[in-house]
C-alpha angles and dihedrals in degrees: 000000000000091000091052091049091050090050091053090049093050089050090050092050090049091051093049093047091055094054113100090224093060100029092108096054119106123228094268093050091048091051092051090046092054091049091053096052126095126209116241131188116206119187117221112274094027121123118238093195140336131240111266096026121127114272101241101155147007123231137212115206112224101172135003130026135277131205124215118209127183121199116208125215090265091056097255114143118218128189115236092189136256135302112227129200111289094030129111131230133190096026096119094057090046094052096042094038090231130137120269109285094204143013119255125201136174115257090186136021097286140191121207143174115232123208109193122214094249091056091044092054090047090054090049090055092047098042107021097162095048094045091047088056089051091051092052091053091050094049093048090052092050091059092058097047112113135175111270138177112230120205113224117256103180121057133190107212106200122180114219098192141034126266100037123139094227096169094048091050091047091053092051091047092050090053091049090052090051095249129127108248091221090061099033103051118083115193129194093242090056097046103037110127095003122141129228091269092062092052091046091052091050090051092049091055098048134057090218136011126204116196111206111219126203139172094296106106094203093052092046088054091051090050089054093049092051097048139074094200130043119209114196108201118206141162104250091201091064124085108242093229092061097042120089099246120197111215118272113256117258110270112262117184090213096052125069119220124206130183113218114200115193110214133187093203138334110356110260111255113258095007097101092057090059092053092047091051091056096043099042095159095068117108095203142006129213131203110217112197101147146346092291091060091047091053089048089054090050091052091049092049094047096046096249099110122129121219127200121209119188124200131217126257112132112235090018086075089086088064087061089062090056092048091051090049091051093049092050093047089050089057094250112154114219109208103177137006139210135171152159128235110328087001089061091049093051091041090055088060090051091048089049086058093237115172119240094260093053092049092052093047096047097044094043090054093046102041108019109032089040126040103222093186097059098090098102120188140176105296096238092124104350140005090236131049094216094216093124092053091049092049094048093048092047093049092048100046103023121203097316119136124236087246090061094063113110091230124049109261141179136181127200130217138167120263099213093186094056096028090230143113115269121205117206111208100145137034136050109346101216092050091053090050091048090052091049092050090051089071090082 
């Protein structure tokens, strides 16, 4: 037992000596530092400390991953990045005796070492030169910290209905993310009974991890605690009220949630809205018809997606069609679309995944063969009634919702009552386009 304890202590001293924050400490200072630290287990989703709290300790992360979030005075939350194993957190507040500048929470089940303020001040008195060197390293690092968006690396893939090939989908997703399925997939039978160190080691060896959920509630909970992105897998052809839905995970501000709808063709009109109503916590949904959609999902998840935003300008909208054709012919993948006025109308065709020939035919019929602006009316509110525009948009796009478009889409309009910009991301598509066109 003593030999095992000595081995653990030697490993701890080696770990501390490798950290930049403690690199300047001599053997005696490191030994006293190790004696003063307490071990702490932090389940995934649990907060380590909150912004504004008193800085009463610094922490060294042994296993797992932490997320740092700063809330500005206007209530906007900004990610400051992640804390990986071997890194420290909370040292600046401890040294400067200032409140916590950000909130920190566990993205995974984590294990940490905690150095309380009393022990820190005692070490300063015992080893002033070494601790001064440590303080300089910490303060230099604080000057280089910047806000950063961190792409998720660990995913919890949770089926929400029966009959889904979860493993087959996970393998295809791993390939699309550029990861070897054998290294990326984490199954319950592999991970049962493992501690945080095992999960941390798996994460260190792979670019991405995909935890395959099942009907076991305990394992699903573990998948959630080990991931920074939740993927809810569903059959988009099913009606949500006849599928066996598993409950939506509890909303966690540090964990993204995406709804993945498997489709055999064009998404059924009105069906997506029903799924979104049930899984209200999801930040985004994705229609997956083929390999191209799966690769688009991978780009969105890894922060490599390309968005296209089209401006207004009446007849200049036909130039947008040429731009889209040029981008496609150049091999550029468009992953989401937005627009205003005629840019929204053209963008809706792109989001509907219309080929070039269909876009030219539809828009020529709507805006060239017919003059949609010729329905003059008494100028009580407007010079034009707008009935022709409404009819043409409705006949071209039908009653589909924005959510039913294969590509994510939004249109913008002006809210004259509030005097503010309004972004249309849900609801009947043609009505959103009509509102956007009413800006002119």
